[in-house]
Short mmCIF file of N, CA and C in Angstrom, two decimals:
data_model
loop_
_atom_site.label_atom_id
_atom_site.label_comp_id
_atom_site.label_asym_id
_atom_site.label_seq_id
_atom_site.Cartn_x
_atom_site.Cartn_y
_atom_site.Cartn_z
N MET A 777 2.41 -16.02 8.28
CA MET A 777 2.03 -15.84 6.89
C MET A 777 3.48 -15.98 6.16
N LYS A 778 3.76 -16.79 5.16
CA LYS A 778 4.64 -16.57 4.24
C LYS A 778 4.76 -15.08 3.62
N THR A 779 5.97 -14.71 3.26
CA THR A 779 5.88 -13.53 2.92
C THR A 779 5.44 -13.55 1.47
N ARG A 780 4.93 -12.23 1.04
CA ARG A 780 4.58 -12.17 -0.42
C ARG A 780 5.19 -10.95 -1.38
N VAL A 781 6.26 -10.59 -0.51
CA VAL A 781 6.75 -9.33 -0.98
C VAL A 781 7.30 -9.40 -2.36
N GLU A 782 8.14 -10.42 -2.51
CA GLU A 782 8.49 -10.90 -4.14
C GLU A 782 7.42 -10.94 -5.34
N GLU A 783 6.27 -11.39 -4.75
CA GLU A 783 5.12 -11.31 -5.65
C GLU A 783 4.54 -9.87 -6.00
N THR A 784 4.86 -8.95 -5.10
CA THR A 784 4.63 -7.57 -5.33
C THR A 784 5.48 -7.02 -6.66
N ILE A 785 6.77 -7.46 -6.45
CA ILE A 785 7.55 -7.28 -7.78
C ILE A 785 7.48 -7.92 -8.86
N THR A 786 6.97 -8.94 -8.98
CA THR A 786 6.46 -9.77 -10.07
C THR A 786 5.32 -9.05 -10.78
N LYS A 787 4.31 -8.70 -10.08
CA LYS A 787 3.37 -7.91 -10.65
C LYS A 787 3.56 -6.43 -11.06
N HIS A 788 4.57 -5.90 -10.22
CA HIS A 788 4.85 -4.87 -10.96
C HIS A 788 5.47 -4.83 -12.09
N SER A 789 6.47 -5.89 -12.40
CA SER A 789 7.03 -6.19 -13.68
C SER A 789 6.10 -6.66 -14.66
N LYS A 790 5.00 -6.83 -14.27
CA LYS A 790 3.97 -7.21 -15.32
C LYS A 790 3.11 -6.07 -15.89
N GLY A 791 3.35 -4.92 -15.38
CA GLY A 791 2.57 -3.77 -15.72
C GLY A 791 1.81 -2.98 -14.63
N TYR A 792 1.65 -3.91 -13.41
CA TYR A 792 0.91 -3.38 -12.33
C TYR A 792 1.39 -1.96 -11.80
N ASN A 793 0.67 -1.17 -11.53
CA ASN A 793 1.17 0.09 -10.88
C ASN A 793 1.58 -0.14 -9.50
N CYS A 794 2.11 0.86 -9.00
CA CYS A 794 2.82 0.32 -7.61
C CYS A 794 1.72 0.25 -6.60
N ALA A 795 0.59 0.73 -6.62
CA ALA A 795 -0.65 0.46 -5.70
C ALA A 795 -1.16 -0.86 -6.13
N GLN A 796 -1.35 -1.37 -7.19
CA GLN A 796 -2.07 -2.22 -7.75
C GLN A 796 -1.09 -3.52 -6.98
N ALA A 797 0.10 -3.27 -7.58
CA ALA A 797 1.04 -4.71 -7.17
C ALA A 797 1.08 -4.82 -5.62
N VAL A 798 0.80 -3.81 -4.62
CA VAL A 798 0.71 -4.19 -3.22
C VAL A 798 -0.67 -4.69 -3.03
N ALA A 799 -1.67 -3.90 -3.48
CA ALA A 799 -2.74 -4.33 -3.21
C ALA A 799 -3.63 -5.55 -3.62
N CYS A 800 -3.13 -5.87 -4.90
CA CYS A 800 -3.65 -7.08 -5.40
C CYS A 800 -2.98 -8.34 -4.94
N THR A 801 -1.63 -8.14 -4.27
CA THR A 801 -1.01 -9.33 -3.89
C THR A 801 -1.60 -9.65 -2.64
N TYR A 802 -2.29 -8.80 -1.78
CA TYR A 802 -2.85 -9.24 -0.64
C TYR A 802 -4.56 -9.22 -0.57
N CYS A 803 -5.20 -9.13 -1.65
CA CYS A 803 -6.51 -9.05 -1.98
C CYS A 803 -7.42 -9.98 -1.40
N ASP A 804 -6.84 -11.14 -1.28
CA ASP A 804 -7.53 -12.53 -0.79
C ASP A 804 -7.65 -12.49 0.74
N LEU A 805 -6.61 -11.62 1.33
CA LEU A 805 -6.49 -11.41 2.76
C LEU A 805 -7.66 -10.77 3.52
N VAL A 806 -8.33 -9.75 2.42
CA VAL A 806 -9.46 -8.69 2.98
C VAL A 806 -10.71 -9.02 1.91
N GLY A 807 -10.63 -10.11 1.35
CA GLY A 807 -11.98 -10.68 0.80
C GLY A 807 -12.44 -9.68 -0.56
N LEU A 808 -11.52 -9.50 -1.22
CA LEU A 808 -11.63 -8.76 -2.63
C LEU A 808 -11.14 -9.47 -3.60
N ASP A 809 -11.64 -9.55 -4.72
CA ASP A 809 -11.00 -10.37 -5.72
C ASP A 809 -10.04 -9.39 -6.65
N GLU A 810 -9.15 -10.07 -7.35
CA GLU A 810 -8.05 -9.11 -7.93
C GLU A 810 -8.53 -8.15 -8.95
N GLU A 811 -9.43 -8.64 -9.72
CA GLU A 811 -9.91 -7.64 -10.64
C GLU A 811 -10.45 -6.46 -10.06
N THR A 812 -11.30 -6.54 -9.01
CA THR A 812 -11.96 -5.49 -8.46
C THR A 812 -11.00 -4.65 -7.77
N MET A 813 -9.91 -5.16 -7.04
CA MET A 813 -8.65 -4.30 -6.24
C MET A 813 -7.88 -3.62 -7.39
N PHE A 814 -7.75 -3.98 -8.54
CA PHE A 814 -6.73 -3.79 -9.45
C PHE A 814 -7.54 -2.47 -10.18
N LYS A 815 -9.00 -2.47 -10.29
CA LYS A 815 -9.70 -1.23 -10.62
C LYS A 815 -9.69 -0.35 -9.54
N VAL A 816 -9.77 -0.62 -8.26
CA VAL A 816 -10.11 0.24 -7.03
C VAL A 816 -8.76 0.96 -6.91
N THR A 817 -7.55 0.49 -7.13
CA THR A 817 -6.46 1.21 -6.80
C THR A 817 -5.60 1.75 -8.15
N GLU A 818 -6.26 1.71 -9.16
CA GLU A 818 -5.71 2.08 -10.65
C GLU A 818 -5.09 3.41 -10.47
N ALA A 819 -5.92 4.50 -10.14
CA ALA A 819 -5.61 5.67 -10.04
C ALA A 819 -4.72 6.50 -8.88
N LEU A 820 -4.50 5.35 -7.93
CA LEU A 820 -3.42 5.75 -6.87
C LEU A 820 -2.01 5.67 -7.39
N GLY A 821 -1.73 4.94 -8.33
CA GLY A 821 -0.29 5.02 -8.95
C GLY A 821 0.44 6.09 -9.25
N SER A 822 1.47 6.31 -9.28
CA SER A 822 2.25 7.62 -9.45
C SER A 822 1.95 8.43 -8.66
N GLY A 823 1.73 8.32 -7.25
CA GLY A 823 1.40 9.49 -6.52
C GLY A 823 0.06 10.05 -6.79
N MET A 824 -0.99 9.30 -6.90
CA MET A 824 -2.41 9.96 -7.34
C MET A 824 -2.45 10.13 -8.80
N GLY A 825 -1.30 9.63 -9.63
CA GLY A 825 -1.45 10.01 -11.08
C GLY A 825 -0.65 11.10 -11.31
N ASN A 826 -0.09 11.85 -10.79
CA ASN A 826 0.63 12.79 -10.85
C ASN A 826 1.96 13.27 -10.23
N MET A 827 2.10 12.45 -9.30
CA MET A 827 3.36 12.50 -8.48
C MET A 827 3.38 13.36 -7.49
N GLU A 828 2.23 14.04 -7.45
CA GLU A 828 2.01 14.93 -6.05
C GLU A 828 1.18 14.57 -4.88
N GLY A 829 0.73 13.39 -4.96
CA GLY A 829 0.38 12.87 -3.85
C GLY A 829 1.07 11.77 -3.26
N THR A 830 0.50 10.96 -2.28
CA THR A 830 0.99 10.03 -1.59
C THR A 830 1.39 8.79 -2.25
N CYS A 831 2.66 8.28 -2.25
CA CYS A 831 2.85 7.14 -2.97
C CYS A 831 1.97 5.93 -2.95
N GLY A 832 1.97 5.62 -4.30
CA GLY A 832 0.88 4.65 -4.55
C GLY A 832 1.04 3.40 -3.72
N ALA A 833 2.27 2.72 -3.56
CA ALA A 833 2.22 1.58 -2.77
C ALA A 833 2.25 1.64 -1.23
N VAL A 834 1.98 3.03 -0.62
CA VAL A 834 1.84 3.44 0.65
C VAL A 834 0.40 3.34 0.75
N SER A 835 -0.42 4.21 -0.30
CA SER A 835 -1.84 4.01 -0.36
C SER A 835 -2.60 2.63 -0.26
N ALA A 836 -1.96 1.93 -1.22
CA ALA A 836 -2.29 0.49 -1.19
C ALA A 836 -2.36 -0.15 0.11
N ALA A 837 -1.32 0.05 0.91
CA ALA A 837 -1.07 -0.34 2.26
C ALA A 837 -2.34 0.01 2.98
N CYS A 838 -2.61 1.14 2.85
CA CYS A 838 -3.84 1.82 3.69
C CYS A 838 -5.00 1.48 2.99
N VAL A 839 -5.21 1.31 1.98
CA VAL A 839 -6.54 0.71 1.51
C VAL A 839 -6.61 -0.61 1.99
N LEU A 840 -5.67 -1.53 2.24
CA LEU A 840 -5.73 -2.75 2.62
C LEU A 840 -5.99 -2.51 4.39
N ALA A 841 -5.40 -1.84 5.06
CA ALA A 841 -6.06 -1.31 6.37
C ALA A 841 -7.35 -1.27 6.72
N GLY A 842 -8.05 -0.34 5.56
CA GLY A 842 -9.48 -0.04 5.97
C GLY A 842 -10.22 -1.46 5.39
N LEU A 843 -9.72 -2.05 4.47
CA LEU A 843 -10.49 -3.33 4.26
C LEU A 843 -10.39 -4.33 5.28
N LYS A 844 -8.95 -4.32 6.03
CA LYS A 844 -8.83 -5.37 7.06
C LYS A 844 -9.66 -5.32 8.16
N SER A 845 -10.01 -3.61 8.54
CA SER A 845 -10.23 -3.33 10.07
C SER A 845 -11.82 -2.87 9.96
N SER A 846 -12.37 -2.39 8.95
CA SER A 846 -13.60 -1.90 8.83
C SER A 846 -14.59 -2.80 9.19
N THR A 847 -15.78 -2.43 9.67
CA THR A 847 -16.65 -3.30 10.28
C THR A 847 -18.02 -3.07 9.08
N ALA A 848 -17.56 -2.23 8.21
CA ALA A 848 -18.44 -1.82 7.24
C ALA A 848 -20.03 -1.40 7.67
N ASN A 849 -20.17 -1.05 8.93
CA ASN A 849 -21.31 -0.69 9.42
C ASN A 849 -21.83 0.58 9.16
N LEU A 850 -22.56 0.67 7.77
CA LEU A 850 -23.18 1.91 7.29
C LEU A 850 -24.11 2.79 8.33
N THR A 851 -24.91 2.04 8.95
CA THR A 851 -25.71 2.80 9.94
C THR A 851 -25.05 3.67 11.23
N ALA A 852 -23.92 3.01 11.63
CA ALA A 852 -23.40 3.48 12.74
C ALA A 852 -21.91 3.04 12.45
N PRO A 853 -21.09 4.20 11.54
CA PRO A 853 -19.57 3.72 11.55
C PRO A 853 -18.92 3.57 12.60
N ASN A 854 -18.42 2.67 13.01
CA ASN A 854 -17.75 2.27 14.38
C ASN A 854 -16.39 1.87 14.25
N SER A 855 -15.46 1.71 13.08
CA SER A 855 -14.30 1.19 13.03
C SER A 855 -13.30 2.13 12.34
N LYS A 856 -13.62 3.53 12.12
CA LYS A 856 -12.83 4.43 11.67
C LYS A 856 -11.16 4.52 12.43
N ALA A 857 -11.49 4.43 13.61
CA ALA A 857 -10.50 4.59 14.78
C ALA A 857 -9.74 3.59 14.61
N ASP A 858 -9.92 2.27 14.36
CA ASP A 858 -9.01 1.11 14.18
C ASP A 858 -8.34 1.30 12.69
N SER A 859 -9.00 1.82 11.55
CA SER A 859 -8.48 1.87 10.24
C SER A 859 -7.60 3.08 10.20
N TYR A 860 -7.64 3.98 10.80
CA TYR A 860 -6.85 5.08 11.06
C TYR A 860 -5.57 4.85 11.66
N LYS A 861 -5.87 3.82 12.86
CA LYS A 861 -4.64 3.67 13.68
C LYS A 861 -3.60 2.77 12.72
N LEU A 862 -4.00 1.83 12.17
CA LEU A 862 -3.37 0.92 11.08
C LEU A 862 -2.73 1.89 9.94
N SER A 863 -3.44 2.46 9.49
CA SER A 863 -2.98 3.48 8.33
C SER A 863 -1.74 4.35 8.91
N LYS A 864 -1.96 4.85 10.15
CA LYS A 864 -0.84 5.92 10.63
C LYS A 864 0.28 5.02 10.90
N ALA A 865 0.19 3.79 11.32
CA ALA A 865 1.35 2.83 11.69
C ALA A 865 2.12 2.82 10.13
N VAL A 866 1.37 2.42 9.41
CA VAL A 866 2.12 2.32 8.13
C VAL A 866 2.79 3.45 7.63
N MET A 867 1.93 4.48 7.44
CA MET A 867 2.46 5.84 6.98
C MET A 867 4.08 6.26 7.71
N GLU A 868 3.89 6.21 9.10
CA GLU A 868 4.83 6.50 10.05
C GLU A 868 6.00 5.72 9.81
N LYS A 869 5.98 4.34 9.79
CA LYS A 869 7.15 3.62 9.65
C LYS A 869 7.79 3.82 8.04
N PHE A 870 6.96 3.93 7.12
CA PHE A 870 7.37 4.24 5.86
C PHE A 870 8.32 5.42 5.60
N LYS A 871 7.68 6.29 6.37
CA LYS A 871 8.35 7.78 6.29
C LYS A 871 9.81 7.64 6.88
N VAL A 872 9.68 7.05 8.15
CA VAL A 872 10.77 6.97 9.05
C VAL A 872 11.89 6.34 8.10
N LYS A 873 11.59 5.09 7.40
CA LYS A 873 12.55 4.47 6.44
C LYS A 873 13.20 5.17 5.46
N ASN A 874 11.99 5.86 4.59
CA ASN A 874 12.33 6.43 3.52
C ASN A 874 12.29 7.94 3.42
N GLY A 875 12.31 8.68 4.47
CA GLY A 875 12.41 9.98 4.60
C GLY A 875 11.05 10.69 3.89
N SER A 876 10.18 10.14 3.38
CA SER A 876 8.77 10.76 2.81
C SER A 876 7.76 9.92 2.45
N VAL A 877 6.55 10.15 2.27
CA VAL A 877 5.43 9.45 1.79
C VAL A 877 5.15 9.93 0.23
N LEU A 878 5.55 11.13 0.26
CA LEU A 878 5.13 11.80 -1.23
C LEU A 878 5.95 11.09 -2.27
N CYS A 879 5.17 10.83 -3.25
CA CYS A 879 5.71 10.48 -4.88
C CYS A 879 6.85 11.07 -5.34
N LYS A 880 6.37 12.56 -5.35
CA LYS A 880 7.83 13.19 -5.90
C LYS A 880 8.70 13.49 -5.10
N GLU A 881 8.75 13.28 -3.84
CA GLU A 881 9.91 13.55 -2.84
C GLU A 881 10.68 12.27 -3.19
N LEU A 882 9.97 11.04 -2.96
CA LEU A 882 10.68 9.69 -3.09
C LEU A 882 11.50 9.66 -4.22
N LYS A 883 10.61 9.84 -5.36
CA LYS A 883 11.49 9.94 -6.85
C LYS A 883 12.37 11.32 -7.02
N GLY A 884 12.51 12.05 -6.27
CA GLY A 884 13.72 13.30 -6.43
C GLY A 884 13.35 14.34 -7.58
N VAL A 885 12.08 14.38 -7.40
CA VAL A 885 11.69 15.37 -8.58
C VAL A 885 12.35 16.51 -8.57
N ALA A 886 12.21 17.50 -7.76
CA ALA A 886 12.82 18.75 -7.39
C ALA A 886 14.35 18.55 -6.87
N THR A 887 14.74 17.55 -6.37
CA THR A 887 16.03 17.76 -6.12
C THR A 887 17.02 16.95 -7.11
N GLY A 888 16.72 15.89 -7.77
CA GLY A 888 17.49 15.31 -8.73
C GLY A 888 17.87 13.93 -7.70
N LYS A 889 17.70 13.67 -6.65
CA LYS A 889 18.36 12.58 -5.74
C LYS A 889 17.06 12.02 -5.42
N ALA A 890 16.67 10.55 -5.80
CA ALA A 890 15.73 9.79 -5.35
C ALA A 890 16.04 9.38 -3.91
N LEU A 891 15.05 9.31 -3.15
CA LEU A 891 15.04 8.76 -2.03
C LEU A 891 14.85 7.23 -1.84
N CYS A 892 14.14 6.78 -2.88
CA CYS A 892 13.50 5.35 -2.90
C CYS A 892 13.09 5.11 -4.32
N SER A 893 13.69 4.01 -4.81
CA SER A 893 12.89 3.45 -6.21
C SER A 893 11.69 2.99 -5.98
N CYS A 894 10.80 3.04 -7.07
CA CYS A 894 9.59 2.15 -7.08
C CYS A 894 9.67 0.95 -6.63
N PRO A 895 10.65 0.03 -7.02
CA PRO A 895 10.55 -1.67 -6.70
C PRO A 895 10.86 -1.41 -5.04
N ASP A 896 11.73 -0.41 -4.53
CA ASP A 896 12.17 -0.52 -3.22
C ASP A 896 10.62 0.12 -2.36
N CYS A 897 10.18 1.19 -2.90
CA CYS A 897 8.74 1.45 -2.04
C CYS A 897 7.67 0.37 -2.15
N ILE A 898 7.84 -0.28 -3.02
CA ILE A 898 6.68 -1.69 -3.20
C ILE A 898 6.90 -2.47 -2.16
N LYS A 899 8.49 -2.86 -2.13
CA LYS A 899 8.74 -3.62 -1.09
C LYS A 899 8.56 -3.32 0.28
N ASP A 900 8.84 -2.20 0.54
CA ASP A 900 8.65 -1.66 1.75
C ASP A 900 7.06 -1.55 2.24
N ALA A 901 6.39 -1.10 1.62
CA ALA A 901 4.86 -1.06 1.67
C ALA A 901 4.46 -2.39 1.97
N ALA A 902 4.76 -3.33 1.01
CA ALA A 902 4.26 -4.72 1.41
C ALA A 902 4.83 -5.21 2.56
N SER A 903 6.10 -5.16 2.78
CA SER A 903 6.50 -5.49 4.27
C SER A 903 6.02 -5.08 5.58
N LEU A 904 5.42 -3.66 5.17
CA LEU A 904 4.83 -3.00 6.35
C LEU A 904 3.38 -3.65 6.31
N ALA A 905 2.73 -3.83 5.47
CA ALA A 905 1.39 -4.40 5.17
C ALA A 905 1.34 -5.80 6.13
N GLU A 906 2.46 -6.64 5.71
CA GLU A 906 2.71 -7.93 6.35
C GLU A 906 2.76 -7.66 7.67
N GLN A 907 3.74 -7.06 8.29
CA GLN A 907 3.84 -6.88 9.59
C GLN A 907 2.87 -6.29 10.41
N ILE A 908 2.21 -5.23 10.00
CA ILE A 908 0.97 -4.26 10.74
C ILE A 908 -0.43 -4.81 10.50
N LEU A 909 -0.69 -5.18 9.40
CA LEU A 909 -1.88 -5.74 8.99
C LEU A 909 -2.14 -7.48 9.10
N PHE A 910 -1.24 -8.14 8.97
CA PHE A 910 -1.40 -9.45 8.50
C PHE A 910 -0.33 -10.42 9.36
N GLU A 911 0.05 -9.64 10.34
CA GLU A 911 1.12 -10.36 11.28
C GLU A 911 0.13 -11.56 12.08
N GLU A 912 0.84 -12.51 12.27
CA GLU A 912 -0.11 -13.70 12.92
C GLU A 912 0.64 -14.02 14.11
#
């Protein structure tokens, strides 16, 4: 797969939040149209809307993990372990690289020293999605 990381930055510069920039860039690979993905991930931006939660870009990569691996078997849910494994890999690798997955810590709210800028968080989450979810 040709990398789409720069496309995530283009979307972010057009006003997509961090989660939307990542999720919408890869939505075609998980069978979801961009408008629906945009809506689904809107409240994930800015650390779940208040910087208290997980970085939106990382959250979006986890949304993609579920869409990629879920069997959508409503009567006998059987794919959670696979989805969790992918999500865990994304979260762990992001945390190793950036020191946290929490928006407020990444932005340095309490310390005044940012660990990672939003564009860099987006690039890192997109790169991890490509490596872990869409590697061919």
